[in-house]
């Protein structure tokens, strides 16, 4: 029996109660929904008048064309023709897609070239703008004393600044007089360095191997423990510490007494330096400011100036060898504004015409101070560069980061040794050459002292001090005069001093 609509054997047969006609169910349902009538007789018809027929599985009869060999060959030929037509259409689509992809790649390449050209033009314009700003005459009202001078993006930052168009601050840059002063200092120090000899008073390796903790001094608050930075005034044997508790403390090592507490920052003190035999102290902080503290005849320190040139945390301060200028490094990347990374550490070369900076992007940059041009880049670290230290010999640079300490040869501009003393989750927080350039100390989960050798010889670890703070994080380390003692700051509130038990000074406290 065939369907009265399609003329084929129905897969799901149904019959009309009114006409007795046989239909395919899906076809009659669609016809009734569209017209409401029987497709054969034209009578009114609904699905209630349709009765399903139960039957065994219906096998469709073979079409007439497939009943003979010529018919089957005809079927195969038709299918082959359809396949070829479909394949041809696909090849045309593939060819069109390839053309579109080639055009898109060409447009992308052209866009990259345009972007590169625009970036180059932007950098050239910024360079010309910086040169124009440096050459702009400075009104006398914006001059400041040499002790309060700073360098930022290769520009001096004065307490009072002129405002240009749209209220933009105009900075005078480094004048010819300053460059001349820096050059004269460099020539003098370089000449002196050629005749430099290791002082006879330097602590020998045998003494450092016997160093132990002499004293521990709780200098900072208990509710915000942590010492983040250290500096030593060698002439007066005074140690300065910067803490998480927003204050800096000046400590007399001989008497074991706190001389002064410098309070004024609103966030942690990240770095600090003595200037002019300790008469001036510089502190920088996460509150985006730098403070200049001046001592009085009574021995107290007062804040004489607050520099607010940065727009992000100030991470480091370093003083030039003339003691007349200093540089601050900040996460706002103001030292070189076309870069996206922030600066996390900074240090002057002993001769004063080279500045080293570490970035949050694990790159060490070397700058020519006179021209404020980046003359070398040292990639290779993992994580932010936490500390930088130049050796007194003028050839070696030590940098610290999450992956340990790297030593660089400034003559060949390459890394010649790497110390990885800790596991990958423990960063190296501080690295420091002593003033003679004979020893190198680093701090992380412990404190280690290495004997400095040459590029090819091994640098031996001669002493390891455990972190006695219990925090597992030593944050700063610095040698005393002639390496006679070692100061260590950790994430508790105590300053620790290591040396020979027979050394002068207070014992364990």
CSV table of C-alpha atoms in Angstrom, one decimal:
chain,number,residue,atom,x,y,z
A,1,UNK,CA,0.0,0.0,0.0
A,2,UNK,CA,1.3,3.4,-0.9
A,3,UNK,CA,0.6,6.8,0.6
A,4,UNK,CA,-2.1,8.7,-1.1
A,5,UNK,CA,0.0,11.9,-1.0
A,6,UNK,CA,3.6,10.8,-1.8
A,7,UNK,CA,2.8,7.6,-3.7
A,8,UNK,CA,5.5,5.8,-1.7
A,9,UNK,CA,5.3,3.1,1.0
A,10,UNK,CA,4.7,5.0,4.3
A,11,UNK,CA,7.1,4.5,7.2
A,12,UNK,CA,4.4,5.3,9.7
A,13,UNK,CA,1.0,4.6,8.0
A,14,UNK,CA,-2.3,6.1,9.2
A,15,UNK,CA,-5.8,5.8,7.7
A,16,UNK,CA,-8.7,8.3,7.5
A,17,UNK,CA,-11.9,7.3,9.1
A,18,UNK,CA,-13.9,9.3,6.6
A,19,UNK,CA,-12.3,8.4,3.3
A,20,UNK,CA,-10.4,5.2,4.2
A,21,UNK,CA,-7.4,6.6,2.4
A,22,UNK,CA,-3.8,5.6,3.6
A,23,UNK,CA,-1.3,8.4,4.4
A,24,UNK,CA,2.2,8.9,5.7
A,25,UNK,CA,1.6,10.3,9.2
A,26,UNK,CA,3.9,13.3,9.0
A,27,UNK,CA,2.6,14.3,5.6
A,28,UNK,CA,-1.1,14.2,6.6
A,29,UNK,CA,-0.4,16.0,9.9
A,30,UNK,CA,1.3,18.9,8.0
A,31,UNK,CA,-1.6,19.0,5.4
A,32,UNK,CA,-4.3,19.1,8.1
A,33,UNK,CA,-2.4,21.8,10.1
A,34,UNK,CA,-2.2,23.9,6.9
A,35,UNK,CA,-5.6,23.3,5.3
A,36,UNK,CA,-7.8,21.3,7.7
A,37,UNK,CA,-9.1,19.1,4.7
A,38,UNK,CA,-8.6,15.7,3.2
A,39,UNK,CA,-6.0,16.1,0.4
A,40,UNK,CA,-8.0,13.6,-1.8
A,41,UNK,CA,-11.7,14.2,-1.1
A,42,UNK,CA,-11.6,17.8,0.1
A,43,UNK,CA,-13.7,16.9,3.2
A,44,UNK,CA,-13.1,18.6,6.5
A,45,UNK,CA,-10.6,16.5,8.4
A,46,UNK,CA,-8.9,16.7,11.8
A,47,UNK,CA,-6.3,14.5,13.5
A,48,UNK,CA,-9.1,12.9,15.5
A,49,UNK,CA,-10.2,11.3,12.2
A,50,UNK,CA,-6.8,9.7,11.7
A,51,UNK,CA,-6.2,6.2,12.9
A,52,UNK,CA,-2.6,4.7,13.1
A,53,UNK,CA,-2.1,1.3,11.5
A,54,UNK,CA,0.2,-1.2,13.2
A,55,UNK,CA,2.4,-3.1,10.8
A,56,UNK,CA,5.7,-4.9,10.6
A,57,UNK,CA,8.9,-3.1,9.6
A,58,UNK,CA,8.5,-2.0,6.1
A,59,UNK,CA,11.3,-2.6,3.7
A,60,UNK,CA,11.3,-0.1,0.9
A,61,UNK,CA,11.3,-1.8,-2.5
A,62,UNK,CA,14.3,-1.4,-4.7
A,63,UNK,CA,13.8,1.5,-7.2
A,64,UNK,CA,13.3,0.4,-10.8
A,65,UNK,CA,16.6,1.8,-11.9
A,66,UNK,CA,18.4,-0.4,-9.5
A,67,UNK,CA,16.8,-3.5,-10.9
A,68,UNK,CA,19.3,-3.8,-13.8
A,69,UNK,CA,23.0,-3.3,-14.4
A,70,UNK,CA,22.6,-0.4,-16.8
A,71,UNK,CA,20.3,1.3,-14.2
A,72,UNK,CA,22.9,0.8,-11.4
A,73,UNK,CA,25.6,2.2,-13.6
A,74,UNK,CA,23.5,5.2,-14.3
A,75,UNK,CA,23.0,5.7,-10.5
A,76,UNK,CA,26.7,5.4,-9.9
A,77,UNK,CA,27.4,7.9,-12.7
A,78,UNK,CA,25.0,10.4,-11.2
A,79,UNK,CA,26.5,10.0,-7.7
A,80,UNK,CA,30.0,10.5,-9.2
A,81,UNK,CA,28.9,13.6,-11.0
A,82,UNK,CA,27.5,15.0,-7.8
A,83,UNK,CA,30.6,14.2,-5.9
A,84,UNK,CA,32.8,16.0,-8.5
A,85,UNK,CA,30.6,19.0,-8.5
A,86,UNK,CA,30.7,19.2,-4.7
A,87,UNK,CA,34.5,18.8,-4.7
A,88,UNK,CA,34.8,21.6,-7.3
A,89,UNK,CA,32.7,23.9,-5.1
A,90,UNK,CA,34.9,23.1,-2.0
A,91,UNK,CA,38.1,23.8,-4.0
A,92,UNK,CA,36.6,27.2,-5.0
A,93,UNK,CA,35.8,28.0,-1.4
A,94,UNK,CA,39.3,27.0,-0.3
A,95,UNK,CA,40.9,29.2,-3.0
A,96,UNK,CA,38.7,32.1,-1.8
A,97,UNK,CA,39.6,31.5,1.8
A,98,UNK,CA,43.3,31.5,1.0
A,99,UNK,CA,43.0,34.8,-0.9
A,100,UNK,CA,41.2,36.4,2.1
A,101,UNK,CA,43.8,35.0,4.5
A,102,UNK,CA,46.6,36.3,2.4
A,103,UNK,CA,45.0,39.7,2.2
A,104,UNK,CA,44.4,39.8,6.0
A,105,UNK,CA,48.1,38.8,6.7
A,106,UNK,CA,49.3,41.6,4.4
A,107,UNK,CA,47.1,44.1,6.2
A,108,UNK,CA,48.4,42.9,9.6
A,109,UNK,CA,52.0,43.2,8.4
A,110,UNK,CA,51.3,46.7,7.1
A,111,UNK,CA,49.7,47.7,10.3
A,112,UNK,CA,52.7,46.4,12.3
A,113,UNK,CA,55.0,48.5,10.1
A,114,UNK,CA,52.9,51.6,10.7
A,115,UNK,CA,52.8,51.0,14.4
A,116,UNK,CA,56.6,50.6,14.5
A,117,UNK,CA,57.0,53.8,12.6
A,118,UNK,CA,54.6,55.7,14.8
A,119,UNK,CA,56.4,54.4,17.9
A,120,UNK,CA,59.8,55.5,16.5
A,121,UNK,CA,58.3,58.9,15.7
A,122,UNK,CA,56.8,59.1,19.2
A,123,UNK,CA,60.2,58.2,20.8
A,124,UNK,CA,62.0,60.8,18.7
A,125,UNK,CA,59.4,63.4,19.7
A,126,UNK,CA,59.8,62.6,23.4
A,127,UNK,CA,63.5,62.8,23.0
A,128,UNK,CA,63.3,66.2,21.3
A,129,UNK,CA,60.9,67.4,24.0
A,130,UNK,CA,63.2,66.3,26.8
A,131,UNK,CA,66.1,68.1,25.1
A,132,UNK,CA,64.0,71.2,24.8
A,133,UNK,CA,63.0,71.1,28.4
A,134,UNK,CA,66.6,70.6,29.5
A,135,UNK,CA,67.7,73.6,27.5
A,136,UNK,CA,64.9,75.9,28.8
A,137,UNK,CA,66.3,78.7,31.0
A,138,UNK,CA,65.6,78.3,34.8
A,139,UNK,CA,64.2,81.3,36.7
A,140,UNK,CA,66.2,82.0,39.9
A,141,UNK,CA,63.1,81.4,42.0
A,142,UNK,CA,63.2,77.7,41.2
A,143,UNK,CA,66.8,77.1,42.3
A,144,UNK,CA,67.4,74.9,45.2
A,145,UNK,CA,70.5,74.0,47.3
A,146,UNK,CA,72.7,71.2,46.0
A,147,UNK,CA,72.0,69.0,49.0
A,148,UNK,CA,68.3,69.0,48.0
A,149,UNK,CA,68.8,68.2,44.4
A,150,UNK,CA,67.4,65.1,42.8
A,151,UNK,CA,67.5,63.4,39.4
A,152,UNK,CA,64.3,62.0,38.0
A,153,UNK,CA,64.0,60.8,34.4
A,154,UNK,CA,67.4,62.6,34.0
A,155,UNK,CA,65.9,65.8,35.3
A,156,UNK,CA,66.4,67.8,38.5
A,157,UNK,CA,63.3,68.1,40.6
A,158,UNK,CA,63.0,71.4,42.4
A,159,UNK,CA,60.7,72.1,45.4
A,160,UNK,CA,59.1,74.9,43.3
A,161,UNK,CA,58.5,74.3,39.6
A,162,UNK,CA,57.2,76.5,36.8
A,163,UNK,CA,54.0,75.6,35.2
A,164,UNK,CA,53.8,75.6,31.4
A,165,UNK,CA,50.9,75.2,29.1
A,166,UNK,CA,48.0,73.2,30.5
A,167,UNK,CA,49.6,73.4,33.9
A,168,UNK,CA,52.4,71.0,32.9
A,169,UNK,CA,55.5,71.1,35.2
A,170,UNK,CA,58.6,72.3,33.6
A,171,UNK,CA,61.8,70.7,34.9
A,172,UNK,CA,65.2,72.2,34.2
A,173,UNK,CA,67.2,69.0,33.7
A,174,UNK,CA,70.9,68.6,34.4
A,175,UNK,CA,72.8,71.9,33.7
A,176,UNK,CA,76.2,72.2,32.2
A,177,UNK,CA,77.6,73.2,35.6
A,178,UNK,CA,76.3,70.0,37.2
A,179,UNK,CA,77.7,67.8,34.4
A,180,UNK,CA,81.1,69.5,34.8
A,181,UNK,CA,81.0,68.8,38.5
A,182,UNK,CA,80.1,65.2,38.0
A,183,UNK,CA,82.9,64.8,35.4
A,184,UNK,CA,85.5,66.3,37.7
A,185,UNK,CA,84.4,63.9,40.5
A,186,UNK,CA,84.6,61.0,38.1
A,187,UNK,CA,88.1,61.9,36.9
A,188,UNK,CA,89.3,62.2,40.5
A,189,UNK,CA,87.8,59.0,41.7
A,190,UNK,CA,89.0,57.0,38.7
A,191,UNK,CA,92.5,58.2,39.2
A,192,UNK,CA,92.4,57.3,42.8
A,193,UNK,CA,90.9,53.9,42.0
A,194,UNK,CA,93.9,53.0,39.9
A,195,UNK,CA,96.1,53.4,43.0
A,196,UNK,CA,93.7,51.6,45.3
A,197,UNK,CA,95.0,49.0,47.6
A,198,UNK,CA,93.2,46.7,50.0
A,199,UNK,CA,93.4,48.4,53.4
A,200,UNK,CA,95.5,46.6,56.0
A,201,UNK,CA,92.8,47.0,58.5
A,202,UNK,CA,90.3,45.0,56.5
A,203,UNK,CA,88.9,42.0,58.4
A,204,UNK,CA,90.6,38.8,57.1
A,205,UNK,CA,88.6,35.7,55.9
A,206,UNK,CA,89.6,33.9,59.1
A,207,UNK,CA,87.8,36.5,61.2
A,208,UNK,CA,84.7,36.5,59.1
A,209,UNK,CA,84.5,32.7,59.4
A,210,UNK,CA,84.3,33.2,63.2
A,211,UNK,CA,81.6,35.9,63.1
A,212,UNK,CA,78.6,35.3,65.3
A,213,UNK,CA,75.7,37.4,66.5
A,214,UNK,CA,76.9,40.1,68.9
A,215,UNK,CA,73.7,41.9,69.6
A,216,UNK,CA,70.0,42.2,68.6
A,217,UNK,CA,68.2,45.5,69.1
A,218,UNK,CA,64.3,46.0,68.9
A,219,UNK,CA,64.2,49.3,67.1
A,220,UNK,CA,60.7,49.3,65.5
A,221,UNK,CA,57.1,48.8,66.6
A,222,UNK,CA,55.8,45.4,67.5
A,223,UNK,CA,52.4,45.9,65.8
A,224,UNK,CA,54.1,46.6,62.4
A,225,UNK,CA,57.4,44.6,62.5
A,226,UNK,CA,59.9,44.5,59.7
A,227,UNK,CA,63.2,46.3,58.7
A,228,UNK,CA,63.3,47.0,54.9
A,229,UNK,CA,66.5,49.0,54.5
A,230,UNK,CA,69.8,49.7,56.2
A,231,UNK,CA,72.6,52.3,55.9
A,232,UNK,CA,75.7,53.0,58.0
A,233,UNK,CA,77.4,56.3,58.7
A,234,UNK,CA,81.0,55.0,58.9
A,235,UNK,CA,82.5,58.1,60.4
A,236,UNK,CA,80.2,58.1,63.4
A,237,UNK,CA,79.4,54.4,63.5
A,238,UNK,CA,75.7,55.1,63.4
A,239,UNK,CA,73.2,52.7,61.7
A,240,UNK,CA,70.0,53.8,60.1
A,241,UNK,CA,67.0,51.5,59.6
A,242,UNK,CA,63.8,52.0,57.6
A,243,UNK,CA,60.8,50.0,58.8
A,244,UNK,CA,57.3,48.8,57.9
A,245,UNK,CA,56.1,51.0,60.8
A,246,UNK,CA,56.5,54.1,58.6
A,247,UNK,CA,59.5,55.4,60.6
A,248,UNK,CA,63.3,55.5,60.3
A,249,UNK,CA,65.6,54.9,63.3
A,250,UNK,CA,69.1,56.2,63.9
A,251,UNK,CA,71.1,53.8,66.2
A,252,UNK,CA,74.5,54.3,67.8
A,253,UNK,CA,76.3,51.0,67.7
A,254,UNK,CA,78.9,51.8,70.3
A,255,UNK,CA,76.5,52.9,73.0
A,256,UNK,CA,73.6,50.6,71.9
A,257,UNK,CA,71.2,53.6,72.1
A,258,UNK,CA,68.6,55.0,69.7
A,259,UNK,CA,69.7,58.5,68.7
A,260,UNK,CA,66.6,59.6,66.8
A,261,UNK,CA,63.4,58.3,65.3
A,262,UNK,CA,62.3,60.0,62.1
A,263,UNK,CA,58.5,60.0,61.8
A,264,UNK,CA,56.5,61.5,59.1
A,265,UNK,CA,55.9,59.0,56.3
A,266,UNK,CA,52.4,57.6,56.1
A,267,UNK,CA,53.5,54.2,54.7
A,268,UNK,CA,56.5,51.9,55.0
A,269,UNK,CA,60.0,53.3,54.5
A,270,UNK,CA,61.5,51.4,51.6
A,271,UNK,CA,65.0,52.9,51.4
A,272,UNK,CA,67.2,55.4,53.2
A,273,UNK,CA,70.7,56.9,52.8
A,274,UNK,CA,73.1,59.1,54.9
A,275,UNK,CA,74.5,62.2,53.2
A,276,UNK,CA,77.4,64.5,54.3
A,277,UNK,CA,78.8,62.4,57.1
A,278,UNK,CA,75.3,61.8,58.5
A,279,UNK,CA,74.2,65.5,58.8
A,280,UNK,CA,71.5,64.7,56.2
A,281,UNK,CA,69.3,61.6,55.9
A,282,UNK,CA,67.2,60.7,52.9
A,283,UNK,CA,64.2,58.5,53.2
A,284,UNK,CA,61.8,57.3,50.6
A,285,UNK,CA,58.5,55.5,51.1
A,286,UNK,CA,55.5,53.7,49.6
A,287,UNK,CA,53.6,56.9,50.3
A,288,UNK,CA,55.2,58.2,47.0
A,289,UNK,CA,57.3,60.8,48.8
A,290,UNK,CA,61.0,61.4,49.5
A,291,UNK,CA,61.9,63.3,52.7
A,292,UNK,CA,65.1,65.2,53.5
A,293,UNK,CA,66.1,65.2,57.2
A,294,UNK,CA,68.6,67.7,58.6
A,295,UNK,CA,70.4,67.3,61.9
A,296,UNK,CA,70.6,70.0,64.5
A,297,UNK,CA,73.3,70.9,67.0
A,298,UNK,CA,71.3,69.0,69.7
A,299,UNK,CA,71.6,65.8,67.5
A,300,UNK,CA,67.9,65.8,66.6
A,301,UNK,CA,66.7,65.5,63.0
A,302,UNK,CA,63.9,67.6,61.4
A,303,UNK,CA,62.3,67.1,58.0
A,304,UNK,CA,63.5,70.1,55.9
A,305,UNK,CA,61.8,69.1,52.6
A,306,UNK,CA,59.3,66.7,51.1
A,307,UNK,CA,59.6,65.8,47.5
A,308,UNK,CA,56.3,64.7,45.8
A,309,UNK,CA,57.5,64.2,42.2
A,310,UNK,CA,56.5,60.5,42.0
A,311,UNK,CA,53.1,59.1,41.4
A,312,UNK,CA,53.8,55.6,42.7
A,313,UNK,CA,55.8,53.9,45.5
A,314,UNK,CA,59.4,55.1,45.7
A,315,UNK,CA,61.5,52.0,46.0
A,316,UNK,CA,65.1,53.2,46.2
A,317,UNK,CA,67.4,56.2,46.8
A,318,UNK,CA,71.0,56.4,45.9
A,319,UNK,CA,73.5,59.2,46.6
A,320,UNK,CA,76.1,60.5,44.1
A,321,UNK,CA,79.8,60.4,45.2
A,322,UNK,CA,79.8,64.2,45.4
A,323,UNK,CA,77.2,64.0,48.2
A,324,UNK,CA,75.4,66.9,46.3
A,325,UNK,CA,72.9,64.9,44.3
A,326,UNK,CA,70.8,61.8,44.6
A,327,UNK,CA,68.5,59.7,42.5
A,328,UNK,CA,65.2,58.1,43.4
A,329,UNK,CA,63.6,55.1,41.7
A,330,UNK,CA,59.9,54.5,41.6
A,331,UNK,CA,57.3,52.1,40.4
A,332,UNK,CA,55.8,55.0,38.3
A,333,UNK,CA,58.7,54.5,35.8
A,334,UNK,CA,59.5,58.2,35.8
A,335,UNK,CA,63.2,57.7,35.2
A,336,UNK,CA,62.3,56.9,31.6
A,337,UNK,CA,58.7,57.6,30.8
A,338,UNK,CA,58.4,55.7,27.6
A,339,UNK,CA,58.9,52.4,29.4
A,340,UNK,CA,56.0,50.6,31.0
A,341,UNK,CA,57.9,48.9,33.9
A,342,UNK,CA,58.5,50.5,37.3
A,343,UNK,CA,61.9,50.8,38.9
A,344,UNK,CA,62.5,48.8,42.0
A,345,UNK,CA,66.2,49.5,42.8
A,346,UNK,CA,68.9,51.9,41.9
A,347,UNK,CA,72.6,52.6,42.7
A,348,UNK,CA,75.4,54.9,41.5
A,349,UNK,CA,78.6,53.5,40.1
A,350,UNK,CA,81.5,54.4,42.5
A,351,UNK,CA,82.8,56.9,39.9
A,352,UNK,CA,79.5,58.7,39.7
A,353,UNK,CA,78.8,58.9,35.9
A,354,UNK,CA,77.0,55.6,35.6
A,355,UNK,CA,73.6,54.7,37.2
A,356,UNK,CA,72.2,51.2,37.6
A,357,UNK,CA,68.5,50.6,37.9
A,358,UNK,CA,66.5,47.4,38.4
A,359,UNK,CA,63.0,47.1,37.1
A,360,UNK,CA,59.8,45.2,38.0
A,361,UNK,CA,60.2,43.4,34.7
A,362,UNK,CA,63.4,41.6,35.8
A,363,UNK,CA,65.7,43.8,33.6
A,364,UNK,CA,68.8,45.7,34.9
A,365,UNK,CA,69.5,49.0,33.0
A,366,UNK,CA,72.7,51.0,32.9
A,367,UNK,CA,72.4,54.7,32.3
A,368,UNK,CA,74.9,57.4,31.3
A,369,UNK,CA,74.1,60.1,33.9
A,370,UNK,CA,75.4,63.0,31.8
A,371,UNK,CA,73.2,62.2,28.8
A,372,UNK,CA,70.4,60.3,30.7
A,373,UNK,CA,70.7,57.6,27.9
A,374,UNK,CA,70.2,53.9,28.6
A,375,UNK,CA,73.6,52.5,27.4
A,376,UNK,CA,73.1,48.8,28.4
A,377,UNK,CA,70.5,46.3,29.4
A,378,UNK,CA,71.0,43.1,31.4
A,379,UNK,CA,68.1,40.7,31.1
A,380,UNK,CA,68.0,37.2,32.6
A,381,UNK,CA,66.5,37.6,36.1
A,382,UNK,CA,63.2,36.2,37.2
A,383,UNK,CA,60.9,38.6,39.0
A,384,UNK,CA,61.6,42.2,40.1
A,385,UNK,CA,65.2,43.2,40.7
A,386,UNK,CA,65.3,43.8,44.4
A,387,UNK,CA,68.8,45.1,44.9
A,388,UNK,CA,71.8,46.5,43.0
A,389,UNK,CA,75.4,46.9,44.2
A,390,UNK,CA,78.5,48.1,42.4
A,391,UNK,CA,81.9,46.8,43.5
A,392,UNK,CA,84.5,49.4,44.5
A,393,UNK,CA,86.8,48.1,41.8
A,394,UNK,CA,84.4,49.6,39.3
A,395,UNK,CA,84.2,46.4,37.2
A,396,UNK,CA,81.6,44.2,38.9
A,397,UNK,CA,77.9,44.7,39.4
A,398,UNK,CA,75.8,42.4,41.6
A,399,UNK,CA,72.0,42.2,41.2
A,400,UNK,CA,69.4,40.3,43.2
A,401,UNK,CA,66.0,39.0,42.3
A,402,UNK,CA,63.7,36.0,42.9
A,403,UNK,CA,66.1,33.7,41.2
A,404,UNK,CA,69.1,34.6,43.2
A,405,UNK,CA,72.2,36.9,42.6
A,406,UNK,CA,73.8,37.5,39.2
A,407,UNK,CA,77.3,39.0,38.8
A,408,UNK,CA,78.0,41.2,35.7
A,409,UNK,CA,81.3,42.2,34.2
A,410,UNK,CA,80.9,45.9,33.2
A,411,UNK,CA,83.9,45.7,30.8
A,412,UNK,CA,82.3,43.0,28.6
A,413,UNK,CA,78.7,43.7,29.6
A,414,UNK,CA,77.9,40.1,30.3
A,415,UNK,CA,76.9,37.8,33.2
A,416,UNK,CA,79.8,35.7,34.4
A,417,UNK,CA,78.4,34.0,37.5
A,418,UNK,CA,75.0,33.3,39.2
A,419,UNK,CA,74.3,32.3,42.8
A,420,UNK,CA,71.0,30.5,43.3
A,421,UNK,CA,71.2,29.8,47.1
A,422,UNK,CA,67.5,29.3,47.8
A,423,UNK,CA,64.5,27.4,46.4
A,424,UNK,CA,62.4,29.1,43.7
A,425,UNK,CA,59.8,30.4,46.2
A,426,UNK,CA,62.5,32.2,48.3
A,427,UNK,CA,63.8,35.5,46.7
A,428,UNK,CA,67.1,37.1,47.4
A,429,UNK,CA,66.1,40.5,49.0
A,430,UNK,CA,69.5,42.2,49.3
A,431,UNK,CA,73.0,42.1,47.9
A,432,UNK,CA,76.0,44.3,49.0
A,433,UNK,CA,79.7,44.6,48.3
A,434,UNK,CA,81.8,45.8,51.2
A,435,UNK,CA,83.6,49.1,50.7
A,436,UNK,CA,86.9,47.4,49.8
A,437,UNK,CA,85.3,45.2,47.2
A,438,UNK,CA,86.7,42.1,48.8
A,439,UNK,CA,83.5,40.6,50.1
A,440,UNK,CA,79.9,40.2,48.9
A,441,UNK,CA,76.9,39.6,51.2
A,442,UNK,CA,73.4,38.5,50.2
A,443,UNK,CA,70.3,38.0,52.3
A,444,UNK,CA,67.2,35.9,51.8
A,445,UNK,CA,66.1,33.0,54.0
A,446,UNK,CA,69.6,33.3,55.5
A,447,UNK,CA,72.7,35.6,55.2
A,448,UNK,CA,75.7,34.5,53.2
A,449,UNK,CA,79.1,36.1,52.7
A,450,UNK,CA,81.3,35.3,49.6
A,451,UNK,CA,84.9,36.1,49.0
A,452,UNK,CA,85.3,38.2,45.9
A,453,UNK,CA,87.5,36.7,43.2
A,454,UNK,CA,88.0,37.4,39.5
A,455,UNK,CA,85.8,36.5,36.5
A,456,UNK,CA,87.3,33.0,36.0
A,457,UNK,CA,88.0,32.0,39.6
A,458,UNK,CA,85.4,30.6,42.0
A,459,UNK,CA,83.7,32.9,44.5
A,460,UNK,CA,83.7,30.9,47.7
A,461,UNK,CA,81.0,31.2,50.4
A,462,UNK,CA,83.0,31.7,53.5
A,463,UNK,CA,80.2,32.1,56.1
A,464,UNK,CA,76.5,31.5,56.4
A,465,UNK,CA,74.4,33.0,59.1
A,466,UNK,CA,70.9,31.6,59.9
A,467,UNK,CA,68.0,34.0,60.0
A,468,UNK,CA,67.5,34.3,63.7
A,469,UNK,CA,64.3,36.4,63.4
A,470,UNK,CA,62.2,33.3,62.9
A,471,UNK,CA,60.5,34.9,59.9
A,472,UNK,CA,62.7,33.2,57.3
A,473,UNK,CA,63.1,36.5,55.5
A,474,UNK,CA,66.2,38.7,55.9
A,475,UNK,CA,65.5,41.9,53.9
A,476,UNK,CA,68.7,43.9,54.1
A,477,UNK,CA,72.4,43.5,54.8
A,478,UNK,CA,75.4,45.9,55.0
A,479,UNK,CA,79.0,45.7,56.0
A,480,UNK,CA,80.5,47.9,58.7
A,481,UNK,CA,83.8,49.8,58.2
A,482,UNK,CA,86.6,47.4,57.0
A,483,UNK,CA,84.0,44.6,57.2
A,484,UNK,CA,84.6,44.5,61.0
A,485,UNK,CA,80.9,43.7,61.5
A,486,UNK,CA,77.8,42.9,59.5
A,487,UNK,CA,74.3,44.5,60.1
A,488,UNK,CA,71.2,42.6,59.1
A,489,UNK,CA,67.5,43.6,59.0
A,490,UNK,CA,64.7,41.1,58.9
A,491,UNK,CA,60.9,41.0,58.9
A,492,UNK,CA,60.9,41.2,62.7
A,493,UNK,CA,61.6,44.5,64.4
A,494,UNK,CA,65.2,43.8,65.4
A,495,UNK,CA,68.5,45.0,64.0
A,496,UNK,CA,71.1,42.3,64.3
A,497,UNK,CA,74.9,42.8,64.4
A,498,UNK,CA,77.3,40.0,63.6
A,499,UNK,CA,81.1,40.2,64.3
A,500,UNK,CA,83.9,38.8,66.4
A,501,UNK,CA,83.0,38.3,70.0
A,502,UNK,CA,86.0,40.4,71.0
A,503,UNK,CA,84.8,43.4,68.9
A,504,UNK,CA,83.9,46.7,70.7
A,505,UNK,CA,80.2,47.3,71.2
A,506,UNK,CA,77.4,45.8,73.2
A,507,UNK,CA,77.1,42.0,73.4
A,508,UNK,CA,73.9,40.1,72.9
A,509,UNK,CA,70.8,42.0,74.0
